[in-house]
mmCIF file with all atom_site columns, C-alpha atoms in Angstrom:
data_model
loop_
_atom_site.group_PDB
_atom_site.id
_atom_site.type_symbol
_atom_site.label_atom_id
_atom_site.label_alt_id
_atom_site.label_comp_id
_atom_site.label_asym_id
_atom_site.label_entity_id
_atom_site.label_seq_id
_atom_site.pdbx_PDB_ins_code
_atom_site.Cartn_x
_atom_site.Cartn_y
_atom_site.Cartn_z
_atom_site.occupancy
_atom_site.B_iso_or_equiv
_atom_site.pdbx_formal_charge
_atom_site.auth_seq_id
_atom_site.auth_comp_id
_atom_site.auth_asym_id
_atom_site.auth_atom_id
_atom_site.pdbx_PDB_model_num
ATOM 1   C CA . MET U 1 1   ? 5.925   61.945  -6.002  1.00 63.00 ? 97  MET U CA 1
ATOM 2   C CA . THR U 1 2   ? 3.281   60.674  -4.252  1.00 70.00 ? 98  THR U CA 1
ATOM 3   C CA . PRO U 1 3   ? 0.875   62.798  -1.650  1.00 69.00 ? 99  PRO U CA 1
ATOM 4   C CA . ILE U 1 4   ? 1.885   62.097  2.219   1.00 79.00 ? 100 ILE U CA 1
ATOM 5   C CA . ALA U 1 5   ? -0.272  59.186  3.479   1.00 81.00 ? 101 ALA U CA 1
ATOM 6   C CA . GLY U 1 6   ? -3.571  60.286  4.622   1.00 79.00 ? 102 GLY U CA 1
ATOM 7   C CA . TYR U 1 7   ? -3.394  63.703  3.383   1.00 81.00 ? 103 TYR U CA 1
ATOM 8   C CA . LYS U 1 8   ? -5.708  64.862  0.125   1.00 83.00 ? 104 LYS U CA 1
ATOM 9   C CA . VAL U 1 9   ? -4.697  66.890  -2.341  1.00 84.00 ? 105 VAL U CA 1
ATOM 10  C CA . ILE U 1 10  ? -7.996  68.412  -2.371  1.00 87.00 ? 106 ILE U CA 1
ATOM 11  C CA . PRO U 1 11  ? -9.851  67.916  0.461   1.00 87.00 ? 107 PRO U CA 1
ATOM 12  C CA . ASP U 1 12  ? -13.806 66.978  1.262   1.00 90.00 ? 108 ASP U CA 1
ATOM 13  C CA . GLY U 1 13  ? -15.903 69.519  0.767   1.00 92.00 ? 109 GLY U CA 1
ATOM 14  C CA . TRP U 1 14  ? -13.332 72.030  -0.660  1.00 90.00 ? 110 TRP U CA 1
ATOM 15  C CA . SER U 1 15  ? -16.151 73.389  -3.609  1.00 92.00 ? 111 SER U CA 1
ATOM 16  C CA . GLU U 1 16  ? -18.295 74.676  -0.143  1.00 93.00 ? 112 GLU U CA 1
ATOM 17  C CA . HIS U 1 17  ? -15.896 75.728  1.752   1.00 94.00 ? 113 HIS U CA 1
ATOM 18  C CA . HIS U 1 18  ? -14.818 78.185  -0.537  1.00 93.00 ? 114 HIS U CA 1
ATOM 19  C CA . ARG U 1 19  ? -18.152 79.458  -2.401  1.00 95.00 ? 115 ARG U CA 1
ATOM 20  C CA . PRO U 1 20  ? -18.641 82.278  0.055   1.00 95.00 ? 116 PRO U CA 1
ATOM 21  C CA . VAL U 1 21  ? -15.788 84.040  -0.916  1.00 94.00 ? 117 VAL U CA 1
ATOM 22  C CA . ALA U 1 22  ? -16.845 83.574  -4.305  1.00 94.00 ? 118 ALA U CA 1
ATOM 23  C CA . GLU U 1 23  ? -20.090 84.730  -3.355  1.00 96.00 ? 119 GLU U CA 1
ATOM 24  C CA . SER U 1 24  ? -18.533 88.119  -1.963  1.00 96.00 ? 120 SER U CA 1
ATOM 25  C CA . THR U 1 25  ? -17.127 89.007  -5.379  1.00 96.00 ? 121 THR U CA 1
ATOM 26  C CA . MET U 1 26  ? -21.017 89.471  -6.940  1.00 97.00 ? 122 MET U CA 1
ATOM 27  C CA . THR U 1 27  ? -21.896 92.731  -6.713  1.00 97.00 ? 123 THR U CA 1
ATOM 28  C CA . ALA U 1 28  ? -24.005 93.237  -9.385  1.00 98.00 ? 124 ALA U CA 1
ATOM 29  C CA . ASP U 1 29  ? -27.757 92.962  -9.526  1.00 98.00 ? 125 ASP U CA 1
ATOM 30  C CA . CYS U 1 30  ? -28.933 89.799  -11.931 1.00 97.00 ? 126 CYS U CA 1
ATOM 31  C CA . VAL U 1 31  ? -32.182 88.408  -13.275 1.00 98.00 ? 127 VAL U CA 1
ATOM 32  C CA . ILE U 1 32  ? -32.040 85.436  -15.404 1.00 98.00 ? 128 ILE U CA 1
ATOM 33  C CA . VAL U 1 33  ? -35.211 85.482  -18.194 1.00 96.00 ? 129 VAL U CA 1
ATOM 34  C CA . ARG U 1 34  ? -36.614 82.445  -20.530 1.00 95.00 ? 130 ARG U CA 1
ATOM 35  C CA . ALA U 1 35  ? -38.976 83.160  -23.762 1.00 89.00 ? 131 ALA U CA 1
ATOM 36  C CA . ALA U 1 36  ? -42.301 82.030  -22.579 1.00 82.00 ? 132 ALA U CA 1
ATOM 37  C CA . GLY U 1 37  ? -42.912 80.817  -25.598 1.00 79.00 ? 133 GLY U CA 1
ATOM 38  C CA . PRO U 1 38  ? -45.938 81.905  -28.347 1.00 81.00 ? 134 PRO U CA 1
ATOM 39  C CA . PRO U 1 39  ? -48.373 84.602  -26.596 1.00 80.00 ? 135 PRO U CA 1
ATOM 40  C CA . PRO U 1 40  ? -51.637 83.659  -25.540 1.00 81.00 ? 136 PRO U CA 1
ATOM 41  C CA . TYR U 1 41  ? -55.052 85.548  -26.962 1.00 85.00 ? 137 TYR U CA 1
ATOM 42  C CA . PRO U 1 42  ? -56.190 87.876  -25.888 1.00 86.00 ? 138 PRO U CA 1
ATOM 43  C CA . LEU U 1 43  ? -52.889 88.856  -24.767 1.00 84.00 ? 139 LEU U CA 1
ATOM 44  C CA . PRO U 1 44  ? -52.622 89.643  -20.542 1.00 85.00 ? 140 PRO U CA 1
ATOM 45  C CA . ASP U 1 45  ? -52.196 92.964  -19.535 1.00 86.00 ? 141 ASP U CA 1
ATOM 46  C CA . GLY U 1 46  ? -48.098 92.983  -18.503 1.00 81.00 ? 142 GLY U CA 1
ATOM 47  C CA . TRP U 1 47  ? -47.931 89.827  -20.395 1.00 83.00 ? 143 TRP U CA 1
ATOM 48  C CA . THR U 1 48  ? -43.743 90.472  -21.679 1.00 84.00 ? 144 THR U CA 1
ATOM 49  C CA . GLY U 1 49  ? -43.242 86.620  -22.939 1.00 86.00 ? 145 GLY U CA 1
ATOM 50  C CA . GLU U 1 50  ? -40.660 86.310  -20.684 1.00 91.00 ? 146 GLU U CA 1
ATOM 51  C CA . THR U 1 51  ? -40.270 83.895  -17.445 1.00 91.00 ? 147 THR U CA 1
ATOM 52  C CA . GLN U 1 52  ? -37.928 84.778  -14.684 1.00 95.00 ? 148 GLN U CA 1
ATOM 53  C CA . VAL U 1 53  ? -35.554 81.555  -14.081 1.00 95.00 ? 149 VAL U CA 1
ATOM 54  C CA . TRP U 1 54  ? -33.264 83.678  -11.475 1.00 97.00 ? 150 TRP U CA 1
ATOM 55  C CA . ALA U 1 55  ? -32.521 87.300  -9.378  1.00 98.00 ? 151 ALA U CA 1
ATOM 56  C CA . GLY U 1 56  ? -30.108 87.219  -7.303  1.00 98.00 ? 152 GLY U CA 1
ATOM 57  C CA . LYS U 1 57  ? -26.332 88.778  -7.195  1.00 98.00 ? 153 LYS U CA 1
ATOM 58  C CA . CYS U 1 58  ? -23.881 87.699  -10.155 1.00 98.00 ? 154 CYS U CA 1
ATOM 59  C CA . ARG U 1 59  ? -20.214 89.434  -11.401 1.00 98.00 ? 155 ARG U CA 1
ATOM 60  C CA . LEU U 1 60  ? -19.977 90.651  -15.177 1.00 97.00 ? 156 LEU U CA 1
ATOM 61  C CA . GLN U 1 61  ? -16.610 90.585  -16.902 1.00 95.00 ? 157 GLN U CA 1
ATOM 62  C CA . GLU U 1 62  ? -15.593 90.700  -20.339 1.00 93.00 ? 158 GLU U CA 1
ATOM 63  C CA . LEU U 1 63  ? -13.885 87.739  -21.831 1.00 93.00 ? 159 LEU U CA 1
ATOM 64  C CA . LYS U 1 64  ? -12.084 90.316  -25.146 1.00 79.00 ? 160 LYS U CA 1
ATOM 65  C CA . ARG U 1 65  ? -13.730 88.512  -27.307 1.00 73.00 ? 161 ARG U CA 1
ATOM 66  C CA . GLU U 1 66  ? -15.059 90.598  -30.004 1.00 68.00 ? 162 GLU U CA 1
ATOM 67  C CA . ALA U 1 67  ? -16.444 89.601  -33.552 1.00 66.00 ? 163 ALA U CA 1
ATOM 68  C CA . ALA U 1 68  ? -17.510 91.605  -36.299 1.00 63.00 ? 164 ALA U CA 1
ATOM 69  C CA . PRO U 1 69  ? -18.899 89.135  -38.686 1.00 63.00 ? 165 PRO U CA 1
ATOM 70  C CA . VAL U 1 70  ? -21.523 90.736  -41.674 1.00 64.00 ? 166 VAL U CA 1
ATOM 71  C CA . ALA U 1 71  ? -24.353 88.146  -41.948 1.00 64.00 ? 167 ALA U CA 1
ATOM 72  C CA . ALA U 1 72  ? -27.514 88.949  -44.536 1.00 66.00 ? 168 ALA U CA 1
ATOM 73  C CA . GLU U 1 73  ? -25.862 92.395  -45.253 1.00 70.00 ? 169 GLU U CA 1
ATOM 74  C CA . GLN U 1 74  ? -25.689 93.656  -41.862 1.00 71.00 ? 170 GLN U CA 1
ATOM 75  C CA . PRO U 1 75  ? -22.672 93.900  -39.635 1.00 71.00 ? 171 PRO U CA 1
ATOM 76  C CA . VAL U 1 76  ? -23.183 92.031  -36.424 1.00 74.00 ? 172 VAL U CA 1
ATOM 77  C CA . ASN U 1 77  ? -20.902 93.440  -33.150 1.00 81.00 ? 173 ASN U CA 1
ATOM 78  C CA . THR U 1 78  ? -20.473 90.855  -30.280 1.00 84.00 ? 174 THR U CA 1
ATOM 79  C CA . ARG U 1 79  ? -18.480 90.700  -26.949 1.00 89.00 ? 175 ARG U CA 1
ATOM 80  C CA . GLN U 1 80  ? -18.646 87.919  -24.744 1.00 93.00 ? 176 GLN U CA 1
ATOM 81  C CA . TYR U 1 81  ? -19.020 88.223  -21.074 1.00 95.00 ? 177 TYR U CA 1
ATOM 82  C CA . LEU U 1 82  ? -18.264 85.784  -18.403 1.00 97.00 ? 178 LEU U CA 1
ATOM 83  C CA . VAL U 1 83  ? -21.285 86.286  -15.713 1.00 98.00 ? 179 VAL U CA 1
ATOM 84  C CA . THR U 1 84  ? -21.212 83.876  -12.458 1.00 97.00 ? 180 THR U CA 1
ATOM 85  C CA . ILE U 1 85  ? -23.903 83.255  -10.035 1.00 98.00 ? 181 ILE U CA 1
ATOM 86  C CA . PRO U 1 86  ? -23.594 81.902  -6.856  1.00 97.00 ? 182 PRO U CA 1
ATOM 87  C CA . TYR U 1 87  ? -23.802 77.660  -7.361  1.00 95.00 ? 183 TYR U CA 1
ATOM 88  C CA . THR U 1 88  ? -27.406 76.632  -7.189  1.00 91.00 ? 184 THR U CA 1
ATOM 89  C CA . PRO U 1 89  ? -27.800 72.957  -7.379  1.00 90.00 ? 185 PRO U CA 1
ATOM 90  C CA . GLY U 1 90  ? -31.170 72.006  -10.232 1.00 91.00 ? 186 GLY U CA 1
ATOM 91  C CA . LEU U 1 91  ? -30.680 75.335  -11.405 1.00 94.00 ? 187 LEU U CA 1
ATOM 92  C CA . ASP U 1 92  ? -31.675 74.632  -15.174 1.00 93.00 ? 188 ASP U CA 1
ATOM 93  C CA . ILE U 1 93  ? -29.685 77.340  -17.514 1.00 96.00 ? 189 ILE U CA 1
ATOM 94  C CA . HIS U 1 94  ? -30.667 77.127  -20.793 1.00 95.00 ? 190 HIS U CA 1
ATOM 95  C CA . THR U 1 95  ? -27.615 77.533  -23.463 1.00 96.00 ? 191 THR U CA 1
ATOM 96  C CA . GLY U 1 96  ? -27.292 78.156  -26.868 1.00 89.00 ? 192 GLY U CA 1
ATOM 97  C CA . GLU U 1 97  ? -28.988 80.129  -29.822 1.00 82.00 ? 193 GLU U CA 1
ATOM 98  C CA . THR U 1 98  ? -32.181 80.281  -28.536 1.00 84.00 ? 194 THR U CA 1
ATOM 99  C CA . GLY U 1 99  ? -30.701 80.334  -24.391 1.00 90.00 ? 195 GLY U CA 1
ATOM 100 C CA . ASP U 1 100 ? -31.397 81.770  -21.589 1.00 96.00 ? 196 ASP U CA 1
ATOM 101 C CA . THR U 1 101 ? -31.106 85.864  -21.079 1.00 96.00 ? 197 THR U CA 1
ATOM 102 C CA . VAL U 1 102 ? -28.974 87.593  -18.542 1.00 97.00 ? 198 VAL U CA 1
ATOM 103 C CA . ILE U 1 103 ? -30.527 91.414  -17.099 1.00 96.00 ? 199 ILE U CA 1
ATOM 104 C CA . VAL U 1 104 ? -28.021 92.966  -15.499 1.00 96.00 ? 200 VAL U CA 1
ATOM 105 C CA . ALA U 1 105 ? -28.158 97.184  -15.564 1.00 94.00 ? 201 ALA U CA 1
ATOM 106 C CA . GLY U 1 106 ? -30.582 97.146  -18.449 1.00 91.00 ? 202 GLY U CA 1
ATOM 107 C CA . ARG U 1 107 ? -28.006 95.538  -20.641 1.00 92.00 ? 203 ARG U CA 1
ATOM 108 C CA . ARG U 1 108 ? -29.009 91.907  -21.908 1.00 93.00 ? 204 ARG U CA 1
ATOM 109 C CA . TYR U 1 109 ? -27.199 88.792  -22.499 1.00 94.00 ? 205 TYR U CA 1
ATOM 110 C CA . THR U 1 110 ? -27.848 85.979  -23.974 1.00 94.00 ? 206 THR U CA 1
ATOM 111 C CA . VAL U 1 111 ? -26.419 82.735  -22.511 1.00 97.00 ? 207 VAL U CA 1
ATOM 112 C CA . ALA U 1 112 ? -24.153 80.894  -24.628 1.00 95.00 ? 208 ALA U CA 1
ATOM 113 C CA . GLN U 1 113 ? -22.617 78.268  -22.488 1.00 95.00 ? 209 GLN U CA 1
ATOM 114 C CA . GLN U 1 114 ? -22.551 77.146  -19.293 1.00 95.00 ? 210 GLN U CA 1
ATOM 115 C CA . MET U 1 115 ? -19.100 75.995  -18.055 1.00 93.00 ? 211 MET U CA 1
ATOM 116 C CA . TYR U 1 116 ? -18.514 72.522  -15.249 1.00 90.00 ? 212 TYR U CA 1
ATOM 117 C CA . GLY U 1 117 ? -16.457 71.113  -13.522 1.00 89.00 ? 213 GLY U CA 1
ATOM 118 C CA . SER U 1 118 ? -15.466 68.895  -11.016 1.00 90.00 ? 214 SER U CA 1
ATOM 119 C CA . GLU U 1 119 ? -15.000 71.615  -7.940  1.00 90.00 ? 215 GLU U CA 1
ATOM 120 C CA . VAL U 1 120 ? -17.580 74.114  -8.920  1.00 91.00 ? 216 VAL U CA 1
ATOM 121 C CA . TRP U 1 121 ? -17.533 77.858  -6.414  1.00 92.00 ? 217 TRP U CA 1
ATOM 122 C CA . GLU U 1 122 ? -19.809 79.453  -9.055  1.00 96.00 ? 218 GLU U CA 1
ATOM 123 C CA . TRP U 1 123 ? -22.080 78.575  -12.252 1.00 96.00 ? 219 TRP U CA 1
ATOM 124 C CA . ASP U 1 124 ? -19.787 80.389  -14.671 1.00 96.00 ? 220 ASP U CA 1
ATOM 125 C CA . LEU U 1 125 ? -21.845 81.483  -17.878 1.00 97.00 ? 221 LEU U CA 1
ATOM 126 C CA . ILE U 1 126 ? -20.249 82.353  -21.138 1.00 96.00 ? 222 ILE U CA 1
ATOM 127 C CA . CYS U 1 127 ? -22.803 85.378  -22.775 1.00 95.00 ? 223 CYS U CA 1
ATOM 128 C CA . VAL U 1 128 ? -23.125 87.205  -25.468 1.00 92.00 ? 224 VAL U CA 1
ATOM 129 C CA . ASP U 1 129 ? -23.515 91.456  -26.103 1.00 89.00 ? 225 ASP U CA 1
ATOM 130 C CA . ASN U 1 130 ? -25.044 91.793  -29.418 1.00 83.00 ? 226 ASN U CA 1
ATOM 131 C CA . LEU U 1 131 ? -24.122 95.860  -29.332 1.00 78.00 ? 227 LEU U CA 1
ATOM 132 C CA . THR U 1 132 ? -25.786 95.902  -32.630 1.00 74.00 ? 228 THR U CA 1
ATOM 133 C CA . GLN U 1 133 ? -29.320 94.573  -31.402 1.00 66.00 ? 229 GLN U CA 1
ATOM 134 C CA . ASN U 1 134 ? -29.008 95.465  -27.476 1.00 61.00 ? 230 ASN U CA 1
ATOM 135 C CA . ARG U 1 135 ? -30.367 99.025  -27.325 1.00 58.00 ? 231 ARG U CA 1
ATOM 136 C CA . GLU U 1 136 ? -33.710 100.191 -26.428 1.00 53.00 ? 232 GLU U CA 1
ATOM 137 C CA . ALA U 1 137 ? -35.725 100.739 -29.846 1.00 45.00 ? 233 ALA U CA 1
ATOM 138 C CA . SER U 1 138 ? -36.585 104.113 -30.493 1.00 43.00 ? 234 SER U CA 1
#
């Protein structure tokens, strides 16, 4: 079947038109931080070892991808989450083992992958919550 002459299946501006709808689903406060590198000496007051990359609203949902491998004789329980943030051209998100960290309501999620597409309404980040290590030190 051929499209109707003079019409596009996906019109120009499709993504831009739908971005406000996607953003209206983002209700959680979110901060993305990056490891700042080795600590300076002497250590300045308030130094956290992290630099803020982005802050704003996001949507967080569990992906039902559980894993419980045993690493170095220690059980490790992880869950994957989809974190969506507003489309921001030029935003550089680091992914992988040393990826950026998303903080939502005090919980920390490591960015494993950023999803890309030809029509983008929002940035989709696949993040990992390491349940074995994601708690306050006692």
